[in-house]
């Protein structure tokens, strides 16, 4: 009987550790420096993280960089205006002599010049427009990447949050077990004093108390590890003490339909990104073709400089106005090979879209199956808990009447605690699976 009970205790502990999937790290025993005044909700945790997490801040910087690139591309629409000036000393200077007229310098030794220059592209056959369009699409890709990171963060936070929920509740259940065992220990000790209970019953109860205390210690260690992870997400000290609210989803049947899959394919960020890359490569293909387009431009400059006959040292106003036309003739097959490269990239992008579509369908089917399985387990666990509680009530009455031993009563008490843990786990499994299903169809669980 004793070995059987110990085996059940070990199974219970293994059940908890497998659910958490956490190693027992050396965080146990650390002191807690501060705590949140109130319990945290899932929405408050997610919203705080996605607005302050470093990876989100980095993508926001990427979006600002994309805005700057759009501005740089648009700068080709505007003129280039600059002011230039120079001084040049030339020596020796050339001169020419005419009999009877004297000697004349051909150019001055000191040359001064100040000029205002203006250059403007009049028409480039869409080259600039395509560059601007490409950078705008690049910004859109950065925005979609930001949403993708937020979705993935949300999914990670759901797992961490509900692991803490489970640990908090499991610790409470262990506390209640310890309180019940303490009452039993006190009761059997009184009976032992009167000779109606044996030392074996006392020893068995103490062993059970020790086992539950060890399980509670493991739960507290795991809770500290998970709390540390959540604190790091929140940007808080790893020693910050926090508590989360027990928010469980109401059981409901979710039916997989074509409309659900269609909604996911239309709204998942992975699909949007894959399609955005196709759009960008299509624009790149057009950009490559536009590189050899003719360019019309106008230039003008005006200013002052010396060196004009007859008085070479006097600065005079001057100007120059003209138009230019450039037509590339041979680019050493760069355009041809660039187009081949973009075509290959487009083929890869099309395969990415198909791969993402298949992955989305697989994730939806898997998530819905997990939701349905958890829903069935909730019903079974609720029935199991009712039966365990009824059995414990009957066992307690039998124990008071002396029909069963203390050990048998404690077996029923353990069954109640394990049933409560089982029900809690299935409820959390259902909640996590349902939230994951919402995420995999592209629904946002953050604001």
CSV table of C-alpha atoms in Angstrom, one decimal:
chain,number,residue,atom,x,y,z
A,1,UNK,CA,0.0,0.0,0.0
A,2,UNK,CA,2.8,2.4,0.9
A,3,UNK,CA,4.7,1.8,-2.4
A,4,UNK,CA,1.6,2.2,-4.4
A,5,UNK,CA,0.9,5.6,-2.8
A,6,UNK,CA,4.5,6.8,-3.3
A,7,UNK,CA,4.2,5.8,-7.0
A,8,UNK,CA,1.0,7.9,-7.3
A,9,UNK,CA,2.8,10.9,-5.8
A,10,UNK,CA,5.7,10.5,-8.3
A,11,UNK,CA,3.3,10.3,-11.2
A,12,UNK,CA,1.6,13.5,-10.0
A,13,UNK,CA,4.9,15.4,-9.8
A,14,UNK,CA,6.0,14.0,-13.2
A,15,UNK,CA,2.7,15.2,-14.7
A,16,UNK,CA,3.3,18.7,-13.5
A,17,UNK,CA,6.9,18.8,-14.7
A,18,UNK,CA,6.0,17.5,-18.1
A,19,UNK,CA,3.3,20.1,-18.5
A,20,UNK,CA,5.7,22.9,-17.7
A,21,UNK,CA,8.6,21.4,-19.8
A,22,UNK,CA,11.1,23.4,-17.7
A,23,UNK,CA,14.4,22.3,-16.2
A,24,UNK,CA,14.9,22.9,-12.5
A,25,UNK,CA,17.2,25.8,-12.8
A,26,UNK,CA,19.2,27.3,-9.9
A,27,UNK,CA,16.7,30.2,-9.4
A,28,UNK,CA,15.3,28.7,-6.2
A,29,UNK,CA,16.1,30.7,-3.1
A,30,UNK,CA,16.5,34.1,-4.7
A,31,UNK,CA,15.1,37.0,-2.8
A,32,UNK,CA,12.3,39.1,-4.2
A,33,UNK,CA,13.0,42.8,-4.3
A,34,UNK,CA,9.7,44.3,-5.5
A,35,UNK,CA,6.2,43.3,-6.7
A,36,UNK,CA,3.4,44.6,-8.8
A,37,UNK,CA,0.5,46.1,-6.7
A,38,UNK,CA,-2.2,44.2,-8.7
A,39,UNK,CA,-2.5,41.0,-10.7
A,40,UNK,CA,-1.6,41.2,-14.3
A,41,UNK,CA,-4.0,40.4,-17.1
A,42,UNK,CA,-3.0,38.7,-20.3
A,43,UNK,CA,-4.0,41.7,-22.4
A,44,UNK,CA,-2.0,44.1,-20.2
A,45,UNK,CA,1.1,41.9,-20.4
A,46,UNK,CA,0.9,41.5,-24.2
A,47,UNK,CA,0.2,45.2,-24.8
A,48,UNK,CA,3.1,46.3,-22.6
A,49,UNK,CA,5.5,43.9,-24.2
A,50,UNK,CA,4.6,44.7,-27.9
A,51,UNK,CA,5.0,48.4,-27.2
A,52,UNK,CA,8.3,48.3,-25.5
A,53,UNK,CA,10.1,45.1,-26.6
A,54,UNK,CA,13.6,45.6,-28.2
A,55,UNK,CA,12.7,43.7,-31.4
A,56,UNK,CA,9.7,45.9,-31.9
A,57,UNK,CA,11.7,49.1,-31.3
A,58,UNK,CA,14.3,47.8,-33.9
A,59,UNK,CA,11.6,47.3,-36.5
A,60,UNK,CA,10.2,50.8,-35.7
A,61,UNK,CA,13.7,52.1,-36.5
A,62,UNK,CA,13.6,50.1,-39.8
A,63,UNK,CA,10.3,51.8,-40.7
A,64,UNK,CA,11.9,55.2,-40.1
A,65,UNK,CA,14.8,54.2,-42.3
A,66,UNK,CA,12.4,53.1,-45.0
A,67,UNK,CA,10.7,56.6,-44.8
A,68,UNK,CA,14.2,58.1,-45.3
A,69,UNK,CA,14.8,55.9,-48.3
A,70,UNK,CA,11.5,57.0,-49.8
A,71,UNK,CA,12.5,60.6,-49.4
A,72,UNK,CA,15.9,59.9,-51.0
A,73,UNK,CA,14.2,58.3,-54.0
A,74,UNK,CA,11.8,61.3,-54.3
A,75,UNK,CA,14.8,63.6,-54.3
A,76,UNK,CA,15.3,62.9,-58.0
A,77,UNK,CA,12.2,64.9,-58.7
A,78,UNK,CA,13.9,68.1,-57.3
A,79,UNK,CA,16.7,70.2,-58.8
A,80,UNK,CA,20.3,70.1,-57.7
A,81,UNK,CA,21.4,73.7,-56.8
A,82,UNK,CA,24.9,74.5,-55.6
A,83,UNK,CA,27.2,77.5,-55.3
A,84,UNK,CA,30.8,77.2,-56.4
A,85,UNK,CA,33.7,79.6,-56.3
A,86,UNK,CA,37.4,79.4,-57.0
A,87,UNK,CA,40.6,81.4,-57.1
A,88,UNK,CA,43.5,80.3,-59.4
A,89,UNK,CA,47.0,81.9,-59.7
A,90,UNK,CA,48.6,81.2,-63.1
A,91,UNK,CA,52.2,81.9,-63.9
A,92,UNK,CA,53.8,82.7,-66.2
A,93,UNK,CA,51.1,84.4,-68.1
A,94,UNK,CA,51.2,84.7,-71.9
A,95,UNK,CA,51.2,88.0,-73.6
A,96,UNK,CA,51.3,89.4,-77.1
A,97,UNK,CA,53.0,92.6,-78.5
A,98,UNK,CA,51.8,94.8,-81.3
A,99,UNK,CA,54.3,97.5,-82.7
A,100,UNK,CA,53.0,100.9,-81.8
A,101,UNK,CA,50.3,99.5,-79.5
A,102,UNK,CA,52.2,97.9,-76.7
A,103,UNK,CA,52.0,94.5,-75.0
A,104,UNK,CA,48.8,92.8,-74.0
A,105,UNK,CA,48.2,89.8,-71.6
A,106,UNK,CA,46.2,87.0,-73.0
A,107,UNK,CA,44.7,86.0,-69.6
A,108,UNK,CA,45.1,87.4,-66.1
A,109,UNK,CA,47.5,85.9,-63.5
A,110,UNK,CA,44.8,86.0,-60.8
A,111,UNK,CA,41.5,84.3,-61.8
A,112,UNK,CA,38.4,84.7,-59.7
A,113,UNK,CA,35.0,82.9,-60.2
A,114,UNK,CA,31.7,82.7,-58.3
A,115,UNK,CA,28.9,80.7,-59.9
A,116,UNK,CA,25.4,79.5,-59.0
A,117,UNK,CA,24.6,76.1,-60.7
A,118,UNK,CA,21.2,74.5,-61.3
A,119,UNK,CA,20.6,71.0,-62.6
A,120,UNK,CA,17.2,69.4,-63.1
A,121,UNK,CA,16.0,66.1,-64.6
A,122,UNK,CA,13.1,66.9,-66.9
A,123,UNK,CA,12.0,63.4,-67.7
A,124,UNK,CA,13.5,60.0,-67.1
A,125,UNK,CA,10.7,57.8,-68.5
A,126,UNK,CA,9.4,56.5,-65.2
A,127,UNK,CA,12.8,55.5,-63.6
A,128,UNK,CA,12.3,57.7,-60.6
A,129,UNK,CA,8.7,56.8,-60.1
A,130,UNK,CA,9.6,53.1,-60.1
A,131,UNK,CA,12.3,53.7,-57.5
A,132,UNK,CA,9.9,55.6,-55.3
A,133,UNK,CA,7.3,52.8,-55.6
A,134,UNK,CA,9.9,50.2,-54.7
A,135,UNK,CA,10.9,52.0,-51.5
A,136,UNK,CA,7.2,52.5,-50.5
A,137,UNK,CA,6.7,48.7,-50.9
A,138,UNK,CA,9.8,48.2,-48.8
A,139,UNK,CA,8.3,50.3,-46.1
A,140,UNK,CA,5.1,48.2,-46.3
A,141,UNK,CA,7.2,45.0,-45.9
A,142,UNK,CA,8.8,46.5,-42.7
A,143,UNK,CA,5.3,47.2,-41.3
A,144,UNK,CA,4.2,43.7,-42.0
A,145,UNK,CA,7.3,42.3,-40.4
A,146,UNK,CA,6.4,44.4,-37.3
A,147,UNK,CA,3.0,42.8,-37.1
A,148,UNK,CA,4.5,39.3,-37.6
A,149,UNK,CA,6.9,39.9,-34.6
A,150,UNK,CA,3.9,41.1,-32.5
A,151,UNK,CA,1.9,38.0,-33.3
A,152,UNK,CA,4.8,35.7,-32.5
A,153,UNK,CA,5.5,37.6,-29.3
A,154,UNK,CA,1.8,37.2,-28.4
A,155,UNK,CA,2.0,33.5,-28.9
A,156,UNK,CA,5.1,33.2,-26.7
A,157,UNK,CA,3.6,35.3,-24.0
A,158,UNK,CA,0.4,33.2,-24.0
A,159,UNK,CA,2.5,30.1,-23.1
A,160,UNK,CA,4.5,31.9,-20.4
A,161,UNK,CA,1.4,33.6,-18.9
A,162,UNK,CA,-0.6,30.4,-18.6
A,163,UNK,CA,2.4,28.4,-17.3
A,164,UNK,CA,2.4,30.9,-14.4
A,165,UNK,CA,-1.4,30.6,-14.0
A,166,UNK,CA,-1.0,26.8,-13.7
A,167,UNK,CA,1.9,27.1,-11.2
A,168,UNK,CA,0.1,29.6,-9.0
A,169,UNK,CA,-3.0,27.4,-8.9
A,170,UNK,CA,-1.0,24.2,-8.4
A,171,UNK,CA,0.8,25.8,-5.4
A,172,UNK,CA,-2.6,26.7,-3.9
A,173,UNK,CA,-3.7,23.1,-4.4
A,174,UNK,CA,-0.6,21.8,-2.7
A,175,UNK,CA,-1.1,24.2,0.2
A,176,UNK,CA,-4.6,22.8,0.6
A,177,UNK,CA,-3.2,19.3,0.5
A,178,UNK,CA,-0.7,20.2,3.2
A,179,UNK,CA,-3.4,21.7,5.4
A,180,UNK,CA,-5.6,18.6,5.0
A,181,UNK,CA,-2.6,16.3,5.8
A,182,UNK,CA,-1.7,18.4,8.9
A,183,UNK,CA,-5.3,17.9,10.1
A,184,UNK,CA,-5.0,14.2,9.5
A,185,UNK,CA,-1.7,14.1,11.3
A,186,UNK,CA,-3.0,15.8,14.3
A,187,UNK,CA,-6.1,13.5,14.3
A,188,UNK,CA,-4.1,10.3,14.1
A,189,UNK,CA,-1.6,11.5,16.7
A,190,UNK,CA,-4.5,12.0,19.1
A,191,UNK,CA,-5.8,8.5,18.2
A,192,UNK,CA,-2.3,7.1,18.7
A,193,UNK,CA,-2.3,8.6,22.2
A,194,UNK,CA,-5.4,6.7,23.0
A,195,UNK,CA,-4.1,3.5,21.4
A,196,UNK,CA,-6.5,3.5,18.5
A,197,UNK,CA,-4.0,4.4,15.8
A,198,UNK,CA,-0.5,2.9,15.0
A,199,UNK,CA,2.9,4.6,14.4
A,200,UNK,CA,2.6,3.4,10.8
A,201,UNK,CA,-0.3,5.7,10.2
A,202,UNK,CA,1.6,8.6,11.7
A,203,UNK,CA,4.7,7.8,9.7
A,204,UNK,CA,2.7,7.4,6.4
A,205,UNK,CA,1.1,10.8,6.9
A,206,UNK,CA,4.4,12.5,7.6
A,207,UNK,CA,5.9,10.9,4.5
A,208,UNK,CA,3.0,12.2,2.4
A,209,UNK,CA,3.5,15.7,3.9
A,210,UNK,CA,7.2,15.6,3.0
A,211,UNK,CA,6.4,14.5,-0.5
A,212,UNK,CA,3.9,17.3,-1.1
A,213,UNK,CA,6.4,19.8,0.4
A,214,UNK,CA,9.0,18.6,-2.1
A,215,UNK,CA,6.5,19.0,-5.0
A,216,UNK,CA,5.6,22.5,-3.8
A,217,UNK,CA,9.3,23.3,-3.7
A,218,UNK,CA,9.6,22.2,-7.4
A,219,UNK,CA,6.6,24.3,-8.3
A,220,UNK,CA,7.9,27.3,-6.6
A,221,UNK,CA,11.2,26.9,-8.4
A,222,UNK,CA,9.4,26.6,-11.8
A,223,UNK,CA,7.3,29.6,-10.9
A,224,UNK,CA,10.4,31.7,-10.2
A,225,UNK,CA,11.9,30.7,-13.5
A,226,UNK,CA,8.7,31.5,-15.5
A,227,UNK,CA,8.3,34.8,-13.6
A,228,UNK,CA,11.9,35.7,-14.5
A,229,UNK,CA,11.1,35.1,-18.1
A,230,UNK,CA,8.0,37.2,-18.0
A,231,UNK,CA,9.8,40.0,-16.2
A,232,UNK,CA,12.5,40.0,-18.9
A,233,UNK,CA,9.7,40.4,-21.5
A,234,UNK,CA,8.3,43.2,-19.5
A,235,UNK,CA,11.6,44.9,-19.1
A,236,UNK,CA,11.5,44.5,-15.3
A,237,UNK,CA,14.1,43.3,-12.9
A,238,UNK,CA,14.3,39.5,-12.9
A,239,UNK,CA,13.6,39.6,-9.2
A,240,UNK,CA,10.3,41.5,-9.6
A,241,UNK,CA,7.5,39.6,-7.9
A,242,UNK,CA,4.4,39.4,-10.0
A,243,UNK,CA,1.0,37.6,-10.0
A,244,UNK,CA,-1.2,36.9,-13.0
A,245,UNK,CA,-4.9,36.6,-13.1
A,246,UNK,CA,-6.6,33.2,-13.8
A,247,UNK,CA,-8.3,34.1,-17.1
A,248,UNK,CA,-9.8,31.0,-18.7
A,249,UNK,CA,-11.8,30.8,-22.0
A,250,UNK,CA,-15.4,29.7,-21.9
A,251,UNK,CA,-15.7,26.2,-23.6
A,252,UNK,CA,-17.2,26.5,-27.0
A,253,UNK,CA,-17.2,24.4,-30.1
A,254,UNK,CA,-15.1,25.6,-33.0
A,255,UNK,CA,-16.0,24.2,-36.5
A,256,UNK,CA,-13.3,24.1,-39.1
A,257,UNK,CA,-14.6,25.5,-42.4
A,258,UNK,CA,-13.3,26.8,-45.7
A,259,UNK,CA,-14.2,30.3,-44.7
A,260,UNK,CA,-11.9,30.0,-41.7
A,261,UNK,CA,-9.0,28.8,-43.8
A,262,UNK,CA,-9.7,31.6,-46.4
A,263,UNK,CA,-9.8,34.2,-43.6
A,264,UNK,CA,-6.4,32.9,-42.3
A,265,UNK,CA,-4.8,33.0,-45.8
A,266,UNK,CA,-6.0,36.5,-46.3
A,267,UNK,CA,-5.0,37.8,-42.8
A,268,UNK,CA,-1.9,35.9,-41.7
A,269,UNK,CA,1.2,38.2,-41.8
A,270,UNK,CA,3.3,35.4,-43.2
A,271,UNK,CA,1.1,35.3,-46.3
A,272,UNK,CA,1.0,39.1,-46.6
A,273,UNK,CA,4.8,39.1,-46.4
A,274,UNK,CA,5.2,36.4,-49.1
A,275,UNK,CA,2.8,38.3,-51.4
A,276,UNK,CA,4.6,41.6,-50.6
A,277,UNK,CA,7.9,40.1,-51.7
A,278,UNK,CA,6.3,39.1,-55.0
A,279,UNK,CA,5.0,42.6,-55.5
A,280,UNK,CA,8.5,44.1,-54.7
A,281,UNK,CA,10.2,41.8,-57.2
A,282,UNK,CA,7.7,42.7,-59.9
A,283,UNK,CA,8.6,46.3,-59.3
A,284,UNK,CA,12.3,45.4,-59.3
A,285,UNK,CA,11.8,43.8,-62.7
A,286,UNK,CA,10.4,47.1,-64.0
A,287,UNK,CA,13.2,49.0,-62.4
A,288,UNK,CA,15.8,46.9,-64.2
A,289,UNK,CA,14.1,47.6,-67.5
A,290,UNK,CA,14.0,51.3,-66.8
A,291,UNK,CA,17.7,51.6,-66.1
A,292,UNK,CA,18.5,52.1,-69.8
A,293,UNK,CA,15.7,54.6,-70.4
A,294,UNK,CA,16.8,58.0,-71.9
A,295,UNK,CA,17.1,61.0,-69.6
A,296,UNK,CA,16.3,64.6,-70.4
A,297,UNK,CA,17.8,67.2,-68.1
A,298,UNK,CA,18.4,71.0,-68.1
A,299,UNK,CA,21.3,72.9,-66.6
A,300,UNK,CA,21.9,76.6,-65.9
A,301,UNK,CA,24.7,78.5,-64.2
A,302,UNK,CA,25.4,82.1,-63.7
A,303,UNK,CA,27.8,84.2,-61.7
A,304,UNK,CA,30.9,86.5,-62.0
A,305,UNK,CA,34.4,85.9,-63.1
A,306,UNK,CA,37.4,87.9,-64.5
A,307,UNK,CA,39.4,87.3,-67.6
A,308,UNK,CA,37.3,89.1,-70.2
A,309,UNK,CA,38.9,91.4,-72.8
A,310,UNK,CA,39.7,94.2,-72.7
A,311,UNK,CA,40.1,94.5,-68.9
A,312,UNK,CA,41.1,91.1,-67.8
A,313,UNK,CA,41.1,91.9,-64.1
A,314,UNK,CA,37.5,93.2,-63.9
A,315,UNK,CA,34.9,90.6,-62.9
A,316,UNK,CA,31.9,90.4,-65.2
A,317,UNK,CA,28.5,88.7,-65.0
A,318,UNK,CA,28.2,85.5,-67.1
A,319,UNK,CA,25.8,82.6,-67.6
A,320,UNK,CA,25.4,79.3,-69.3
A,321,UNK,CA,22.1,77.5,-70.1
A,322,UNK,CA,21.6,74.2,-71.8
A,323,UNK,CA,19.7,70.9,-72.1
A,324,UNK,CA,21.0,67.4,-72.1
A,325,UNK,CA,19.9,64.0,-73.5
A,326,UNK,CA,21.5,60.7,-72.5
A,327,UNK,CA,20.7,57.4,-74.2
A,328,UNK,CA,22.5,54.2,-73.0
A,329,UNK,CA,23.5,52.1,-76.0
A,330,UNK,CA,25.3,49.1,-74.5
A,331,UNK,CA,25.5,48.0,-70.8
A,332,UNK,CA,27.5,44.8,-71.2
A,333,UNK,CA,24.4,42.6,-70.7
A,334,UNK,CA,23.9,43.9,-67.1
A,335,UNK,CA,20.1,44.5,-67.8
A,336,UNK,CA,19.6,41.0,-69.4
A,337,UNK,CA,21.2,39.2,-66.4
A,338,UNK,CA,19.5,41.4,-63.9
A,339,UNK,CA,16.1,40.5,-65.4
A,340,UNK,CA,17.0,36.8,-65.3
A,341,UNK,CA,17.9,37.1,-61.6
A,342,UNK,CA,14.6,38.8,-60.8
A,343,UNK,CA,12.6,36.2,-62.7
A,344,UNK,CA,14.3,33.5,-60.6
A,345,UNK,CA,13.5,35.3,-57.4
A,346,UNK,CA,9.9,35.6,-58.5
A,347,UNK,CA,9.7,31.9,-59.0
A,348,UNK,CA,11.1,31.4,-55.5
A,349,UNK,CA,8.5,33.9,-54.1
A,350,UNK,CA,5.7,32.0,-55.7
A,351,UNK,CA,6.9,28.8,-54.1
A,352,UNK,CA,7.1,30.6,-50.8
A,353,UNK,CA,3.4,31.6,-51.1
A,354,UNK,CA,2.4,28.0,-51.7
A,355,UNK,CA,4.5,26.8,-48.8
A,356,UNK,CA,3.0,29.4,-46.4
A,357,UNK,CA,-0.5,28.4,-47.5
A,358,UNK,CA,0.1,24.8,-46.7
A,359,UNK,CA,1.7,25.6,-43.3
A,360,UNK,CA,-1.3,27.8,-42.4
A,361,UNK,CA,-3.8,25.0,-43.2
A,362,UNK,CA,-1.7,22.5,-41.2
A,363,UNK,CA,-1.5,24.9,-38.2
A,364,UNK,CA,-5.3,25.6,-38.3
A,365,UNK,CA,-6.1,21.8,-38.4
A,366,UNK,CA,-3.7,21.1,-35.6
A,367,UNK,CA,-4.9,24.0,-33.4
A,368,UNK,CA,-8.5,23.0,-33.9
A,369,UNK,CA,-7.8,19.4,-33.1
A,370,UNK,CA,-6.1,20.5,-29.9
A,371,UNK,CA,-9.1,22.7,-29.0
A,372,UNK,CA,-11.5,19.8,-29.5
A,373,UNK,CA,-9.3,17.4,-27.5
A,374,UNK,CA,-9.0,19.8,-24.6
A,375,UNK,CA,-12.7,20.4,-24.7
A,376,UNK,CA,-13.4,16.7,-24.4
A,377,UNK,CA,-10.9,16.4,-21.6
A,378,UNK,CA,-12.6,19.2,-19.7
A,379,UNK,CA,-15.8,17.3,-19.6
A,380,UNK,CA,-14.0,14.1,-18.5
A,381,UNK,CA,-11.9,15.9,-15.9
A,382,UNK,CA,-15.0,17.6,-14.4
A,383,UNK,CA,-16.7,14.2,-14.1
A,384,UNK,CA,-13.5,12.7,-12.6
A,385,UNK,CA,-13.3,15.5,-10.0
A,386,UNK,CA,-16.9,15.0,-9.0
A,387,UNK,CA,-16.4,11.3,-8.6
A,388,UNK,CA,-13.1,11.8,-6.6
A,389,UNK,CA,-14.8,14.3,-4.3
A,390,UNK,CA,-17.7,12.0,-3.7
A,391,UNK,CA,-15.4,9.1,-3.1
A,392,UNK,CA,-13.4,11.2,-0.6
A,393,UNK,CA,-16.6,12.2,1.2
A,394,UNK,CA,-17.6,8.5,1.5
A,395,UNK,CA,-14.1,7.6,2.6
A,396,UNK,CA,-14.1,10.3,5.3
A,397,UNK,CA,-17.3,9.0,6.7
A,398,UNK,CA,-16.0,5.4,6.7
A,399,UNK,CA,-12.8,6.6,8.4
A,400,UNK,CA,-14.7,8.3,11.1
A,401,UNK,CA,-16.7,5.1,11.6
A,402,UNK,CA,-13.4,3.1,11.8
A,403,UNK,CA,-14.2,1.1,8.6
A,404,UNK,CA,-11.1,2.1,6.7
A,405,UNK,CA,-7.6,3.1,7.7
A,406,UNK,CA,-6.0,6.5,7.6
A,407,UNK,CA,-3.9,5.4,4.6
A,408,UNK,CA,-7.0,4.6,2.5
A,409,UNK,CA,-8.5,8.0,3.4
A,410,UNK,CA,-5.3,9.8,2.3
A,411,UNK,CA,-5.4,7.9,-1.0
A,412,UNK,CA,-8.8,9.4,-1.7
A,413,UNK,CA,-7.6,12.8,-0.6
A,414,UNK,CA,-4.7,12.5,-3.1
A,415,UNK,CA,-7.1,11.5,-5.9
A,416,UNK,CA,-9.1,14.7,-5.3
A,417,UNK,CA,-6.0,16.9,-5.5
A,418,UNK,CA,-4.8,15.1,-8.7
A,419,UNK,CA,-8.2,15.5,-10.2
A,420,UNK,CA,-8.2,19.2,-9.5
A,421,UNK,CA,-4.8,19.5,-11.1
A,422,UNK,CA,-6.0,17.5,-14.1
A,423,UNK,CA,-9.0,19.7,-14.5
A,424,UNK,CA,-6.9,22.9,-14.2
A,425,UNK,CA,-4.4,21.6,-16.8
A,426,UNK,CA,-7.2,20.7,-19.3
A,427,UNK,CA,-8.8,24.1,-18.8
A,428,UNK,CA,-5.5,25.9,-19.4
A,429,UNK,CA,-4.7,23.6,-22.4
A,430,UNK,CA,-8.1,24.6,-23.9
A,431,UNK,CA,-7.5,28.3,-23.3
A,432,UNK,CA,-4.0,28.2,-24.8
A,433,UNK,CA,-5.2,26.1,-27.8
A,434,UNK,CA,-8.1,28.5,-28.4
A,435,UNK,CA,-5.9,31.6,-28.3
A,436,UNK,CA,-3.4,29.9,-30.6
A,437,UNK,CA,-6.2,29.1,-33.0
A,438,UNK,CA,-7.1,32.8,-33.1
A,439,UNK,CA,-3.5,33.7,-33.8
A,440,UNK,CA,-3.0,31.1,-36.5
A,441,UNK,CA,-6.0,32.4,-38.4
A,442,UNK,CA,-4.6,35.9,-38.3
A,443,UNK,CA,-6.7,37.4,-35.5
A,444,UNK,CA,-4.9,39.9,-33.3
A,445,UNK,CA,-5.2,39.3,-29.5
A,446,UNK,CA,-3.4,42.6,-28.8
A,447,UNK,CA,-4.4,46.2,-29.2
